[in-house]
């Protein structure tokens, strides 16, 4: 008897927010891996803090918004009421914060082995404190603006993620007078970690005892706190404590657009300005803060003392530890990795190379240079007639955007869809959009009847050649961003395939013009066609399994949350389809549930590089529909609320390359974590006589992974 897709319940569906916390725990676990160099482990600590900031700004803020609207019962399959969810988030975040701070103290202590120490001002000698006081007077004092709070002066606005000092003081000549309160913003244009050696060189005099190697670092807020008497002559400093707020930074652009006649760029500009005024969702303070100061902050900021206040053991804002990566200590950093350029790709005009065959680029193991060269050559090649591209996150100094502007200098037609709603990149994208527009580039921001983000990663070059006009494509899983291309694992395809080019042309016409009935032959495009196409391919795999054929699904992605996809994967598992899911972050599917997901395995790989590629393999599909790559995760936002492009790999040689990548990921027993049915992730280790398999290390040696003759055994014979 055939079973339909099972309903989602708390027994087989994991809460999205709690799954994200588990992901951050996996990142934190990197800091305990002694095979990772010390400064890189400290960098992971900083990443954990930055991740947590964004989690509160977006996900926790969303739950706050639900409660403000009077919505208490969740309609999600996990069925956790919102008040209970906030409480569970708090418990789990506090637990991993405590662990993070223990690790931080240990790792910072280990820096002493390399003559680097982070200490407090009061631990310094008199001469060192004097030099530091002069540094404060000359370089910090002029920047500070103390803001008193009293009947005439209201509590000042505290910007998102800013670090501040709360100072309690009173008149020195009236010791029984009431305490006054002052807020001082810690300036973010001054390094958070102050170098004592630098201060001694500049202000310590000729007899300054400057160590020949290493340095002593001090937190800027401590330097400020120990010199407050210079800011408040005639006042007695009673107490001071740093504090930091996290605000709601989630913007509902679609709702903003519905009720506005303004241009989208104006809406974005206004929304980004308003973001800084979002309500406070977290107040972070040190554990030793005075009760009077804490009570004042709670009252002034109007936060819930039981829900929103987080006591931190140590310095606030651990993301500032990223500054340590600038230390000149190569012996405790990763060895520099120089990406490869595929042999033969750049030996001539890149379009001649692409005309001969398709090329797969596996970043960061393969250089991003060919992608930049694709755009730069298109800009300068006299035979190129037009360039079209989508831009989601491009970075500050983008060679690709520069190439698009240069193309206009050579009188080429250039059309670019710039996604202004890319969260936290809005201002950067708005600047680029205006710069492109001023150059004469045709800049669009989306499709009016599709008020969604454009997340697709696709570029099309139209070139005149002897036998007519040929089109060249770059399709990818990652952004056109040369900085993240060195840190994220992504896959890109360079091709001149006519079927794909025809679809790409239709897509750009859809994005820039009026073509609501556009259909595609090869590309799977969201929001209209991607979900239904994936469901149909999964159904075909289910039918194959029920017919007694070997059936296999392998999906790699960043997040898995969408209900229908999860239900179809459960149905496939029940039918006997063997399923492997490589999901870096959020995974709401619960594997190993009896009668539901016994044939599903979920792993997460967390390593030196951020796993970012999306790959979808369907074993029983026709060869031209068996393997897809693309921009979409299996999230509601990607499948319903974004323009996404998922593209087939048609070349059998490149199909084998992608299968090698998947097989290497699935064989990883060093950086891989397996999700069990109890929601827990367990780090995999080489068992018995098995050789250690570290997929990212293998890729740095061979772009496409383990030997090809092992792929079928690993993927299909297990």
Short mmCIF file of N, CA and C in Angstrom, two decimals, residues 669-670 676 683-692:
data_model
loop_
_atom_site.label_atom_id
_atom_site.label_comp_id
_atom_site.label_asym_id
_atom_site.label_seq_id
_atom_site.Cartn_x
_atom_site.Cartn_y
_atom_site.Cartn_z
N UNK A 669 35.04 12.66 7.46
CA UNK A 669 34.89 12.19 8.84
C UNK A 669 35.76 13.02 9.79
N UNK A 670 36.00 14.28 9.40
CA UNK A 670 36.78 15.19 10.23
C UNK A 670 36.00 16.47 10.55
N UNK A 676 21.19 13.38 14.37
CA UNK A 676 20.47 12.19 14.82
C UNK A 676 19.00 12.53 15.09
N UNK A 683 29.75 14.86 16.02
CA UNK A 683 30.89 15.00 15.11
C UNK A 683 31.40 13.64 14.70
N UNK A 684 31.63 13.48 13.41
CA UNK A 684 32.11 12.20 12.89
C UNK A 684 33.62 12.12 13.03
N UNK A 685 34.09 10.92 13.30
CA UNK A 685 35.52 10.66 13.40
C UNK A 685 35.84 9.39 12.64
N UNK A 686 37.04 9.33 12.12
CA UNK A 686 37.46 8.12 11.42
C UNK A 686 37.41 6.94 12.39
N UNK A 687 36.72 5.88 12.01
CA UNK A 687 36.55 4.73 12.90
C UNK A 687 37.48 3.59 12.49
N UNK A 688 37.91 2.85 13.51
CA UNK A 688 38.74 1.67 13.31
C UNK A 688 39.94 1.99 12.43
N UNK A 689 40.06 1.31 11.29
CA UNK A 689 41.22 1.52 10.43
C UNK A 689 40.92 2.49 9.29
N UNK A 690 39.77 3.16 9.33
CA UNK A 690 39.41 4.07 8.24
C UNK A 690 40.37 5.25 8.20
N UNK A 691 40.68 5.67 7.01
CA UNK A 691 41.56 6.83 6.86
C UNK A 691 40.77 8.10 7.14
N UNK A 692 41.41 9.09 7.79
CA UNK A 692 40.74 10.38 7.97
C UNK A 692 40.45 11.02 6.61
#
